[in-house]
């Protein structure tokens, strides 16, 4: 005969303890889950196809505006224009501004970007800007989510192949399914210790292409800034592969203003600020230095004026444009050297009807892509403009200006 097992008081306490632990663990998982504290409203049907404009408008007037504090530029994706503010990312009808879809979380919104026909939104939790979700541009439907340790503030930027998430202590590269292809800098609880080439470095700026990632960093043991060139997708995401790493020794290299401007498959453009005359050398103007794919400087071009903290860079296809705070500079896609400038610009441009639209004080200049020559001037009615840098985008026959934390639709 089998004698029934007697449960002691200790057994009961142990069972209760295990149950409580399981409940707490489940609650933690649930609290960190993507669905928690989330309000996701998708469109009933995909956004109608927007037809590209075939001619330039004679004038532009404000149609609508909306808060857009989280994005770093005017964003269009698919057939919608995108805004991000107060934890909410919205896909809006370009003509009316009506929300076709929105995605909201009860976390601070670190940044929003658009690439691969999708919208990428990153939120901050106790691990930094670690919660990232990819949304379909035309419907707002969630497709992919990822979570990893990140800095409390990051900047998102895309090169068409990869998305770069840059913080002061670490960066990550993500491919189109949000799988991490590279982590660089500070690593939280590394699986393989000592795989990072340096530690304790401040990552000051970075830019990428499909085959190169260039980083300006300042490391504790270095006398000045360092340019490091990495593979954006090494064999192991946790083991960076360097194409080269060079201490920058040229005049101005010790300045915090040194930054990566643009990266191609074989070249890297770096901005150096002006330097005053010294007992051993002459004053040097601000310049753009071009480095090769391993970090060696190969050419340089002097600039008429130094850049400001308003400087921004934008890509339109393979073309690269730099707004210095006063001037728009076009860089050659092949050499990364300046090819033409538009003075007294107010921000970065956008393409419309075969021309480049450049925001200026009294409207928009339509300029030739190859030469920068003005071919038309479009009057623009701007409300509430206080001199903030303008980021321009175009969808169909609507022109968008992001300035002062708001997005303005002009048509």
mmCIF file of C-alpha atoms in Angstrom:
data_model
loop_
_atom_site.group_PDB
_atom_site.id
_atom_site.type_symbol
_atom_site.label_atom_id
_atom_site.label_comp_id
_atom_site.label_asym_id
_atom_site.label_seq_id
_atom_site.Cartn_x
_atom_site.Cartn_y
_atom_site.Cartn_z
ATOM 1 C CA UNK A 1 0.000 0.000 0.000
ATOM 2 C CA UNK A 2 1.229 3.460 -0.934
ATOM 3 C CA UNK A 3 1.318 5.856 1.973
ATOM 4 C CA UNK A 4 0.105 9.368 1.059
ATOM 5 C CA UNK A 5 2.817 11.971 1.226
ATOM 6 C CA UNK A 6 2.339 14.360 4.110
ATOM 7 C CA UNK A 7 2.964 18.038 3.439
ATOM 8 C CA UNK A 8 4.748 19.902 6.150
ATOM 9 C CA UNK A 9 4.344 23.567 6.973
ATOM 10 C CA UNK A 10 7.727 24.191 5.345
ATOM 11 C CA UNK A 11 6.483 22.579 2.114
ATOM 12 C CA UNK A 12 3.453 24.854 2.054
ATOM 13 C CA UNK A 13 5.575 27.958 2.661
ATOM 14 C CA UNK A 14 7.969 26.895 -0.102
ATOM 15 C CA UNK A 15 5.101 26.343 -2.526
ATOM 16 C CA UNK A 16 3.578 29.729 -1.712
ATOM 17 C CA UNK A 17 6.969 31.396 -2.113
ATOM 18 C CA UNK A 18 7.469 29.802 -5.538
ATOM 19 C CA UNK A 19 3.997 30.890 -6.618
ATOM 20 C CA UNK A 20 4.650 34.472 -5.494
ATOM 21 C CA UNK A 21 7.988 34.559 -7.318
ATOM 22 C CA UNK A 22 6.323 33.295 -10.497
ATOM 23 C CA UNK A 23 3.592 35.925 -10.228
ATOM 24 C CA UNK A 24 6.156 38.698 -9.695
ATOM 25 C CA UNK A 25 8.214 37.471 -12.646
ATOM 26 C CA UNK A 26 5.125 37.352 -14.830
ATOM 27 C CA UNK A 27 4.193 40.866 -13.735
ATOM 28 C CA UNK A 28 7.665 42.159 -14.602
ATOM 29 C CA UNK A 29 7.537 40.531 -18.036
ATOM 30 C CA UNK A 30 4.070 41.939 -18.608
ATOM 31 C CA UNK A 31 5.138 45.403 -17.440
ATOM 32 C CA UNK A 32 8.009 45.398 -19.909
ATOM 33 C CA UNK A 33 5.993 43.958 -22.765
ATOM 34 C CA UNK A 34 5.363 46.078 -25.841
ATOM 35 C CA UNK A 35 1.590 45.966 -25.288
ATOM 36 C CA UNK A 36 1.736 47.453 -21.785
ATOM 37 C CA UNK A 37 0.819 51.127 -21.590
ATOM 38 C CA UNK A 38 0.374 51.176 -25.359
ATOM 39 C CA UNK A 39 -2.415 52.701 -27.428
ATOM 40 C CA UNK A 40 -2.134 51.570 -31.043
ATOM 41 C CA UNK A 41 -4.786 52.657 -33.550
ATOM 42 C CA UNK A 42 -4.192 51.484 -37.100
ATOM 43 C CA UNK A 43 -5.757 52.773 -40.306
ATOM 44 C CA UNK A 44 -8.831 50.970 -41.639
ATOM 45 C CA UNK A 45 -7.118 50.748 -45.028
ATOM 46 C CA UNK A 46 -3.723 51.707 -46.450
ATOM 47 C CA UNK A 47 -3.212 55.404 -47.159
ATOM 48 C CA UNK A 48 -4.160 56.433 -50.727
ATOM 49 C CA UNK A 49 -1.251 56.593 -53.143
ATOM 50 C CA UNK A 50 0.211 60.085 -53.418
ATOM 51 C CA UNK A 51 1.255 61.129 -56.927
ATOM 52 C CA UNK A 52 4.516 63.040 -57.227
ATOM 53 C CA UNK A 53 4.224 66.671 -58.328
ATOM 54 C CA UNK A 54 5.129 67.370 -61.952
ATOM 55 C CA UNK A 55 5.375 71.145 -61.646
ATOM 56 C CA UNK A 56 6.370 73.672 -59.029
ATOM 57 C CA UNK A 57 3.748 75.759 -57.222
ATOM 58 C CA UNK A 58 3.649 79.516 -57.735
ATOM 59 C CA UNK A 59 3.049 80.202 -54.045
ATOM 60 C CA UNK A 60 2.814 78.179 -50.866
ATOM 61 C CA UNK A 61 0.400 78.821 -47.988
ATOM 62 C CA UNK A 62 0.009 77.061 -44.691
ATOM 63 C CA UNK A 63 -2.599 74.278 -44.732
ATOM 64 C CA UNK A 64 -2.167 72.860 -41.238
ATOM 65 C CA UNK A 65 0.406 72.343 -38.520
ATOM 66 C CA UNK A 66 1.002 69.871 -35.691
ATOM 67 C CA UNK A 67 3.387 69.348 -32.774
ATOM 68 C CA UNK A 68 6.517 67.437 -33.814
ATOM 69 C CA UNK A 69 9.057 67.634 -30.992
ATOM 70 C CA UNK A 70 10.609 64.145 -31.151
ATOM 71 C CA UNK A 71 11.760 63.955 -34.767
ATOM 72 C CA UNK A 72 15.047 65.486 -35.899
ATOM 73 C CA UNK A 73 13.785 66.289 -39.408
ATOM 74 C CA UNK A 74 10.598 66.518 -41.453
ATOM 75 C CA UNK A 75 9.549 62.916 -42.104
ATOM 76 C CA UNK A 76 7.497 61.446 -44.919
ATOM 77 C CA UNK A 77 7.114 57.692 -45.338
ATOM 78 C CA UNK A 78 4.985 55.745 -47.765
ATOM 79 C CA UNK A 79 1.961 57.954 -48.416
ATOM 80 C CA UNK A 80 1.819 59.748 -45.064
ATOM 81 C CA UNK A 81 3.690 62.480 -43.232
ATOM 82 C CA UNK A 82 4.934 61.497 -39.779
ATOM 83 C CA UNK A 83 5.008 63.459 -36.520
ATOM 84 C CA UNK A 84 6.213 62.521 -33.051
ATOM 85 C CA UNK A 85 5.273 64.310 -29.842
ATOM 86 C CA UNK A 86 4.491 63.540 -26.168
ATOM 87 C CA UNK A 87 4.922 59.788 -26.551
ATOM 88 C CA UNK A 88 2.749 59.621 -29.682
ATOM 89 C CA UNK A 89 3.830 58.863 -33.249
ATOM 90 C CA UNK A 90 1.244 59.717 -35.907
ATOM 91 C CA UNK A 91 0.848 58.996 -39.603
ATOM 92 C CA UNK A 92 -1.079 61.923 -41.067
ATOM 93 C CA UNK A 93 -2.906 62.698 -44.278
ATOM 94 C CA UNK A 94 -0.589 65.117 -46.129
ATOM 95 C CA UNK A 95 -3.438 67.370 -47.315
ATOM 96 C CA UNK A 96 -5.472 67.689 -44.118
ATOM 97 C CA UNK A 97 -3.165 66.659 -41.274
ATOM 98 C CA UNK A 98 -5.783 64.181 -40.056
ATOM 99 C CA UNK A 99 -4.327 61.258 -38.118
ATOM 100 C CA UNK A 100 -4.731 58.119 -40.199
ATOM 101 C CA UNK A 101 -3.043 56.098 -37.440
ATOM 102 C CA UNK A 102 -1.202 56.639 -34.192
ATOM 103 C CA UNK A 103 0.992 54.701 -31.805
ATOM 104 C CA UNK A 104 1.276 55.907 -28.204
ATOM 105 C CA UNK A 105 3.222 54.605 -25.194
ATOM 106 C CA UNK A 106 3.398 55.838 -21.614
ATOM 107 C CA UNK A 107 7.152 56.407 -21.968
ATOM 108 C CA UNK A 108 9.189 59.385 -23.196
ATOM 109 C CA UNK A 109 9.701 59.304 -26.966
ATOM 110 C CA UNK A 110 13.440 59.430 -27.687
ATOM 111 C CA UNK A 111 13.300 59.682 -31.459
ATOM 112 C CA UNK A 112 11.483 58.901 -34.689
ATOM 113 C CA UNK A 113 12.900 58.012 -38.098
ATOM 114 C CA UNK A 114 11.606 56.744 -41.447
ATOM 115 C CA UNK A 115 13.316 54.130 -43.608
ATOM 116 C CA UNK A 116 12.494 50.972 -45.576
ATOM 117 C CA UNK A 117 8.915 52.212 -46.077
ATOM 118 C CA UNK A 118 8.456 52.059 -42.308
ATOM 119 C CA UNK A 119 8.462 54.330 -39.266
ATOM 120 C CA UNK A 120 10.831 53.541 -36.404
ATOM 121 C CA UNK A 121 9.993 54.884 -32.924
ATOM 122 C CA UNK A 122 12.262 54.573 -29.881
ATOM 123 C CA UNK A 123 11.106 55.062 -26.282
ATOM 124 C CA UNK A 124 12.969 55.432 -22.983
ATOM 125 C CA UNK A 125 12.538 53.084 -20.027
ATOM 126 C CA UNK A 126 14.802 52.231 -17.068
ATOM 127 C CA UNK A 127 17.469 50.929 -19.506
ATOM 128 C CA UNK A 128 17.656 54.121 -21.554
ATOM 129 C CA UNK A 129 16.213 54.605 -25.049
ATOM 130 C CA UNK A 130 15.848 50.862 -25.324
ATOM 131 C CA UNK A 131 12.298 50.197 -26.555
ATOM 132 C CA UNK A 132 12.082 50.369 -30.353
ATOM 133 C CA UNK A 133 9.081 49.542 -32.547
ATOM 134 C CA UNK A 134 8.751 49.453 -36.332
ATOM 135 C CA UNK A 135 5.414 50.579 -37.792
ATOM 136 C CA UNK A 136 4.034 50.208 -41.298
ATOM 137 C CA UNK A 137 4.009 53.692 -42.801
ATOM 138 C CA UNK A 138 0.622 53.472 -44.529
ATOM 139 C CA UNK A 139 -1.343 51.668 -41.802
ATOM 140 C CA UNK A 140 0.557 52.115 -38.520
ATOM 141 C CA UNK A 141 0.510 48.354 -37.921
ATOM 142 C CA UNK A 142 3.298 47.113 -35.649
ATOM 143 C CA UNK A 143 5.661 44.742 -37.401
ATOM 144 C CA UNK A 144 8.851 44.372 -35.325
ATOM 145 C CA UNK A 145 10.033 45.388 -31.857
ATOM 146 C CA UNK A 146 13.423 45.235 -30.169
ATOM 147 C CA UNK A 147 14.829 46.034 -26.739
ATOM 148 C CA UNK A 148 18.407 46.590 -25.593
ATOM 149 C CA UNK A 149 20.443 48.753 -23.252
ATOM 150 C CA UNK A 150 20.953 52.284 -24.693
ATOM 151 C CA UNK A 151 21.885 55.798 -23.577
ATOM 152 C CA UNK A 152 19.219 58.069 -22.105
ATOM 153 C CA UNK A 153 19.422 60.248 -25.222
ATOM 154 C CA UNK A 154 20.118 58.976 -28.741
ATOM 155 C CA UNK A 155 19.978 60.188 -32.318
ATOM 156 C CA UNK A 156 18.543 57.994 -35.073
ATOM 157 C CA UNK A 157 19.794 58.278 -38.663
ATOM 158 C CA UNK A 158 19.595 56.036 -41.708
ATOM 159 C CA UNK A 159 21.761 55.458 -44.765
ATOM 160 C CA UNK A 160 19.259 53.394 -46.776
ATOM 161 C CA UNK A 161 20.760 50.072 -45.677
ATOM 162 C CA UNK A 162 21.227 50.428 -41.916
ATOM 163 C CA UNK A 163 19.775 52.518 -39.120
ATOM 164 C CA UNK A 164 22.225 54.084 -36.662
ATOM 165 C CA UNK A 165 21.242 54.681 -33.023
ATOM 166 C CA UNK A 166 23.931 56.944 -31.548
ATOM 167 C CA UNK A 167 24.387 57.840 -27.896
ATOM 168 C CA UNK A 168 27.279 59.427 -26.036
ATOM 169 C CA UNK A 169 28.431 56.107 -24.518
ATOM 170 C CA UNK A 170 27.390 53.513 -27.094
ATOM 171 C CA UNK A 171 25.904 53.044 -30.529
ATOM 172 C CA UNK A 172 24.101 50.285 -32.364
ATOM 173 C CA UNK A 173 23.508 49.524 -36.036
ATOM 174 C CA UNK A 174 20.240 47.856 -37.035
ATOM 175 C CA UNK A 175 19.231 46.216 -40.294
ATOM 176 C CA UNK A 176 15.756 46.332 -41.850
ATOM 177 C CA UNK A 177 14.326 43.705 -39.456
ATOM 178 C CA UNK A 178 15.736 45.669 -36.468
ATOM 179 C CA UNK A 179 18.255 42.930 -35.762
ATOM 180 C CA UNK A 180 21.384 44.498 -34.304
ATOM 181 C CA UNK A 181 24.390 44.140 -36.591
ATOM 182 C CA UNK A 182 26.856 46.057 -34.387
ATOM 183 C CA UNK A 183 27.223 47.375 -30.859
ATOM 184 C CA UNK A 184 30.101 49.743 -30.136
ATOM 185 C CA UNK A 185 31.210 51.530 -26.986
ATOM 186 C CA UNK A 186 29.898 50.718 -23.543
ATOM 187 C CA UNK A 187 28.507 47.177 -23.285
ATOM 188 C CA UNK A 188 26.147 46.187 -20.482
ATOM 189 C CA UNK A 189 27.043 42.711 -19.153
ATOM 190 C CA UNK A 190 29.091 41.650 -22.209
ATOM 191 C CA UNK A 191 28.745 38.039 -23.330
ATOM 192 C CA UNK A 192 32.326 38.077 -24.620
ATOM 193 C CA UNK A 193 34.477 40.450 -22.531
ATOM 194 C CA UNK A 194 37.312 42.483 -24.082
ATOM 195 C CA UNK A 195 35.837 42.506 -27.593
ATOM 196 C CA UNK A 196 35.535 46.309 -27.674
ATOM 197 C CA UNK A 197 38.800 47.929 -28.863
ATOM 198 C CA UNK A 198 38.607 50.785 -26.342
ATOM 199 C CA UNK A 199 36.622 51.646 -23.239
ATOM 200 C CA UNK A 200 35.368 54.794 -21.561
ATOM 201 C CA UNK A 201 35.221 56.783 -24.809
ATOM 202 C CA UNK A 202 32.753 59.567 -25.556
ATOM 203 C CA UNK A 203 31.102 59.083 -28.956
ATOM 204 C CA UNK A 204 30.780 62.609 -30.331
ATOM 205 C CA UNK A 205 29.411 62.025 -33.832
ATOM 206 C CA UNK A 206 28.920 59.247 -36.348
ATOM 207 C CA UNK A 207 27.570 58.584 -39.831
ATOM 208 C CA UNK A 208 27.273 55.478 -41.967
ATOM 209 C CA UNK A 209 26.973 53.997 -45.444
ATOM 210 C CA UNK A 210 26.248 50.458 -46.564
ATOM 211 C CA UNK A 211 29.901 49.453 -46.011
ATOM 212 C CA UNK A 212 31.405 51.969 -43.584
ATOM 213 C CA UNK A 213 30.581 53.444 -40.177
ATOM 214 C CA UNK A 214 32.707 56.434 -39.142
ATOM 215 C CA UNK A 215 32.844 57.586 -35.508
ATOM 216 C CA UNK A 216 34.487 60.606 -33.904
ATOM 217 C CA UNK A 217 35.303 59.605 -30.337
ATOM 218 C CA UNK A 218 37.284 61.026 -27.432
ATOM 219 C CA UNK A 219 38.978 58.360 -25.323
ATOM 220 C CA UNK A 220 40.604 58.762 -21.883
ATOM 221 C CA UNK A 221 44.106 57.777 -23.017
ATOM 222 C CA UNK A 222 44.111 59.862 -26.210
ATOM 223 C CA UNK A 223 45.427 63.459 -26.404
ATOM 224 C CA UNK A 224 42.718 64.423 -28.901
ATOM 225 C CA UNK A 225 39.800 63.213 -30.999
ATOM 226 C CA UNK A 226 39.974 59.890 -32.796
ATOM 227 C CA UNK A 227 38.399 58.871 -36.112
ATOM 228 C CA UNK A 228 37.435 55.205 -36.106
ATOM 229 C CA UNK A 229 36.149 53.444 -39.224
ATOM 230 C CA UNK A 230 34.131 50.281 -38.629
ATOM 231 C CA UNK A 231 32.268 47.645 -40.571
ATOM 232 C CA UNK A 232 28.531 48.292 -39.982
ATOM 233 C CA UNK A 233 27.805 44.564 -40.039
ATOM 234 C CA UNK A 234 30.733 42.481 -38.751
ATOM 235 C CA UNK A 235 30.631 38.706 -38.407
ATOM 236 C CA UNK A 236 29.639 39.069 -34.759
ATOM 237 C CA UNK A 237 27.570 42.060 -33.650
ATOM 238 C CA UNK A 238 29.390 42.110 -30.302
ATOM 239 C CA UNK A 239 32.873 42.122 -31.882
ATOM 240 C CA UNK A 240 33.534 45.338 -33.853
ATOM 241 C CA UNK A 241 35.757 45.091 -36.923
ATOM 242 C CA UNK A 242 37.912 48.154 -37.576
ATOM 243 C CA UNK A 243 38.972 49.282 -41.043
ATOM 244 C CA UNK A 244 41.163 51.841 -39.290
ATOM 245 C CA UNK A 245 41.404 54.128 -36.272
ATOM 246 C CA UNK A 246 43.429 57.350 -36.338
ATOM 247 C CA UNK A 247 44.177 60.087 -33.840
ATOM 248 C CA UNK A 248 43.339 63.386 -35.512
ATOM 249 C CA UNK A 249 46.317 65.738 -35.304
ATOM 250 C CA UNK A 250 45.433 68.459 -37.826
ATOM 251 C CA UNK A 251 44.702 72.031 -36.605
ATOM 252 C CA UNK A 252 41.333 72.121 -34.853
ATOM 253 C CA UNK A 253 41.299 68.373 -34.221
ATOM 254 C CA UNK A 254 41.196 68.854 -30.460
ATOM 255 C CA UNK A 255 37.957 70.861 -30.684
ATOM 256 C CA UNK A 256 34.617 69.411 -29.596
ATOM 257 C CA UNK A 257 33.212 70.809 -32.865
ATOM 258 C CA UNK A 258 34.968 68.220 -35.031
ATOM 259 C CA UNK A 259 32.300 65.960 -36.495
ATOM 260 C CA UNK A 260 31.646 63.365 -39.175
ATOM 261 C CA UNK A 261 29.591 64.910 -41.976
ATOM 262 C CA UNK A 262 29.023 62.091 -44.419
ATOM 263 C CA UNK A 263 30.263 58.623 -45.339
ATOM 264 C CA UNK A 264 30.404 56.826 -48.681
ATOM 265 C CA UNK A 265 31.734 53.360 -49.463
ATOM 266 C CA UNK A 266 35.283 54.689 -49.830
ATOM 267 C CA UNK A 267 35.421 58.163 -48.266
ATOM 268 C CA UNK A 268 34.577 60.026 -45.058
ATOM 269 C CA UNK A 269 33.986 63.783 -44.793
ATOM 270 C CA UNK A 270 34.964 65.446 -41.499
ATOM 271 C CA UNK A 271 34.376 69.049 -40.429
ATOM 272 C CA UNK A 272 37.213 70.942 -38.705
ATOM 273 C CA UNK A 273 36.514 74.340 -37.092
ATOM 274 C CA UNK A 274 38.783 77.365 -37.685
ATOM 275 C CA UNK A 275 41.863 77.831 -35.488
ATOM 276 C CA UNK A 276 43.581 81.084 -34.471
ATOM 277 C CA UNK A 277 47.177 81.974 -35.255
ATOM 278 C CA UNK A 278 49.772 80.683 -32.799
ATOM 279 C CA UNK A 279 53.485 81.220 -32.208
ATOM 280 C CA UNK A 280 54.178 78.213 -34.411
ATOM 281 C CA UNK A 281 51.530 78.510 -37.107
ATOM 282 C CA UNK A 282 49.095 80.651 -39.067
ATOM 283 C CA UNK A 283 45.378 80.869 -38.487
ATOM 284 C CA UNK A 284 43.455 78.153 -40.283
ATOM 285 C CA UNK A 285 39.962 78.517 -41.763
ATOM 286 C CA UNK A 286 37.146 76.064 -41.182
ATOM 287 C CA UNK A 287 37.398 73.185 -43.634
ATOM 288 C CA UNK A 288 36.017 69.879 -44.829
ATOM 289 C CA UNK A 289 38.642 67.147 -44.796
ATOM 290 C CA UNK A 290 38.075 63.974 -46.793
ATOM 291 C CA UNK A 291 39.511 60.757 -45.339
ATOM 292 C CA UNK A 292 39.809 57.439 -47.119
ATOM 293 C CA UNK A 293 38.084 54.234 -46.058
ATOM 294 C CA UNK A 294 40.708 53.548 -43.377
ATOM 295 C CA UNK A 295 40.719 57.051 -41.871
ATOM 296 C CA UNK A 296 43.703 58.678 -43.601
ATOM 297 C CA UNK A 297 43.151 62.282 -44.741
ATOM 298 C CA UNK A 298 43.458 62.565 -48.529
ATOM 299 C CA UNK A 299 42.116 66.047 -49.400
ATOM 300 C CA UNK A 300 40.738 69.222 -47.879
ATOM 301 C CA UNK A 301 38.546 72.176 -48.863
ATOM 302 C CA UNK A 302 38.463 75.505 -46.992
ATOM 303 C CA UNK A 303 35.076 76.949 -46.039
ATOM 304 C CA UNK A 304 34.050 80.586 -46.211
ATOM 305 C CA UNK A 305 32.644 80.546 -42.690
ATOM 306 C CA UNK A 306 32.589 78.289 -39.630
ATOM 307 C CA UNK A 307 29.575 76.155 -38.862
ATOM 308 C CA UNK A 308 27.247 76.663 -35.927
ATOM 309 C CA UNK A 309 25.314 74.429 -33.551
ATOM 310 C CA UNK A 310 22.457 74.706 -36.072
ATOM 311 C CA UNK A 311 24.361 72.619 -38.624
ATOM 312 C CA UNK A 312 22.420 69.664 -40.040
ATOM 313 C CA UNK A 313 23.051 67.143 -42.792
ATOM 314 C CA UNK A 314 20.503 65.497 -45.063
ATOM 315 C CA UNK A 315 20.649 62.857 -47.813
ATOM 316 C CA UNK A 316 18.437 62.797 -50.894
ATOM 317 C CA UNK A 317 19.287 59.579 -52.663
ATOM 318 C CA UNK A 318 23.057 59.644 -53.095
ATOM 319 C CA UNK A 319 23.222 63.459 -52.817
ATOM 320 C CA UNK A 320 24.400 65.020 -49.549
ATOM 321 C CA UNK A 321 23.501 68.525 -48.374
ATOM 322 C CA UNK A 322 24.875 70.387 -45.370
ATOM 323 C CA UNK A 323 23.134 73.362 -43.805
ATOM 324 C CA UNK A 324 25.807 75.264 -41.871
ATOM 325 C CA UNK A 325 23.443 77.625 -40.085
ATOM 326 C CA UNK A 326 23.757 80.257 -42.829
ATOM 327 C CA UNK A 327 24.612 78.428 -46.043
ATOM 328 C CA UNK A 328 23.519 75.257 -47.854
ATOM 329 C CA UNK A 329 26.474 73.256 -49.238
ATOM 330 C CA UNK A 330 26.099 70.415 -51.736
ATOM 331 C CA UNK A 331 28.710 67.666 -51.485
ATOM 332 C CA UNK A 332 29.749 65.504 -54.407
ATOM 333 C CA UNK A 333 28.495 61.951 -53.934
ATOM 334 C CA UNK A 334 31.757 60.678 -55.488
ATOM 335 C CA UNK A 335 34.364 62.829 -53.717
ATOM 336 C CA UNK A 336 32.443 64.318 -50.729
ATOM 337 C CA UNK A 337 33.951 67.692 -51.690
ATOM 338 C CA UNK A 338 31.758 70.844 -51.885
ATOM 339 C CA UNK A 339 30.350 71.443 -55.374
ATOM 340 C CA UNK A 340 28.080 74.485 -54.924
ATOM 341 C CA UNK A 341 26.509 76.639 -52.219
ATOM 342 C CA UNK A 342 23.351 78.653 -51.619
ATOM 343 C CA UNK A 343 23.944 81.519 -49.225
ATOM 344 C CA UNK A 344 21.362 82.845 -46.754
ATOM 345 C CA UNK A 345 19.543 79.513 -46.631
ATOM 346 C CA UNK A 346 17.358 78.698 -43.622
ATOM 347 C CA UNK A 347 17.705 74.925 -43.572
ATOM 348 C CA UNK A 348 17.933 71.650 -45.456
ATOM 349 C CA UNK A 349 16.263 71.074 -48.851
ATOM 350 C CA UNK A 350 13.845 68.634 -50.491
ATOM 351 C CA UNK A 351 13.214 67.483 -54.050
ATOM 352 C CA UNK A 352 10.114 68.520 -56.016
ATOM 353 C CA UNK A 353 9.290 68.353 -59.736
ATOM 354 C CA UNK A 354 12.895 67.835 -60.743
ATOM 355 C CA UNK A 355 14.238 70.744 -58.672
ATOM 356 C CA UNK A 356 15.708 71.212 -55.235
ATOM 357 C CA UNK A 357 13.653 73.388 -52.878
ATOM 358 C CA UNK A 358 15.805 75.456 -50.508
ATOM 359 C CA UNK A 359 14.109 77.457 -47.723
ATOM 360 C CA UNK A 360 15.115 81.148 -47.593
ATOM 361 C CA UNK A 361 13.798 84.196 -45.745
ATOM 362 C CA UNK A 362 11.169 85.210 -48.300
ATOM 363 C CA UNK A 363 10.134 81.776 -49.511
ATOM 364 C CA UNK A 364 11.656 78.819 -51.334
ATOM 365 C CA UNK A 365 14.339 78.786 -53.998
ATOM 366 C CA UNK A 366 14.006 76.130 -56.677
ATOM 367 C CA UNK A 367 17.569 75.345 -57.726
ATOM 368 C CA UNK A 368 19.278 73.110 -60.257
ATOM 369 C CA UNK A 369 20.573 69.882 -58.707
ATOM 370 C CA UNK A 370 23.870 69.947 -60.610
ATOM 371 C CA UNK A 371 24.844 73.607 -60.306
ATOM 372 C CA UNK A 372 22.821 75.165 -57.490
ATOM 373 C CA UNK A 373 21.603 77.860 -59.885
ATOM 374 C CA UNK A 374 18.252 79.396 -58.921
ATOM 375 C CA UNK A 375 15.588 78.697 -61.551
ATOM 376 C CA UNK A 376 12.507 79.910 -59.644
ATOM 377 C CA UNK A 377 11.506 81.660 -56.446
ATOM 378 C CA UNK A 378 8.354 80.549 -54.642
ATOM 379 C CA UNK A 379 6.657 82.853 -52.163
ATOM 380 C CA UNK A 380 5.866 81.195 -48.826
ATOM 381 C CA UNK A 381 3.502 82.329 -46.090
ATOM 382 C CA UNK A 382 5.111 81.330 -42.759
ATOM 383 C CA UNK A 383 3.370 81.805 -39.433
ATOM 384 C CA UNK A 384 5.072 81.747 -36.040
ATOM 385 C CA UNK A 385 8.556 81.710 -37.550
ATOM 386 C CA UNK A 386 11.283 82.829 -35.149
ATOM 387 C CA UNK A 387 14.436 81.899 -37.022
ATOM 388 C CA UNK A 388 14.672 78.197 -36.177
ATOM 389 C CA UNK A 389 16.453 75.945 -38.699
ATOM 390 C CA UNK A 390 14.016 74.482 -41.226
ATOM 391 C CA UNK A 391 13.946 70.860 -42.328
ATOM 392 C CA UNK A 392 12.068 70.453 -45.610
ATOM 393 C CA UNK A 393 10.225 67.450 -47.062
ATOM 394 C CA UNK A 394 7.830 66.938 -49.972
ATOM 395 C CA UNK A 395 4.986 64.467 -50.504
ATOM 396 C CA UNK A 396 2.944 64.905 -53.669
ATOM 397 C CA UNK A 397 2.207 68.601 -54.100
ATOM 398 C CA UNK A 398 2.551 69.382 -50.387
ATOM 399 C CA UNK A 399 5.727 70.886 -48.947
ATOM 400 C CA UNK A 400 6.513 70.330 -45.267
ATOM 401 C CA UNK A 401 8.654 72.453 -42.994
ATOM 402 C CA UNK A 402 9.698 71.243 -39.561
ATOM 403 C CA UNK A 403 10.772 74.154 -37.364
ATOM 404 C CA UNK A 404 10.489 75.111 -33.714
ATOM 405 C CA UNK A 405 9.190 71.679 -32.685
ATOM 406 C CA UNK A 406 6.236 71.789 -35.102
ATOM 407 C CA UNK A 407 5.510 70.509 -38.591
ATOM 408 C CA UNK A 408 3.891 72.879 -41.082
ATOM 409 C CA UNK A 409 2.164 71.738 -44.285
ATOM 410 C CA UNK A 410 2.327 74.186 -47.194
ATOM 411 C CA UNK A 411 0.414 73.946 -50.441
#
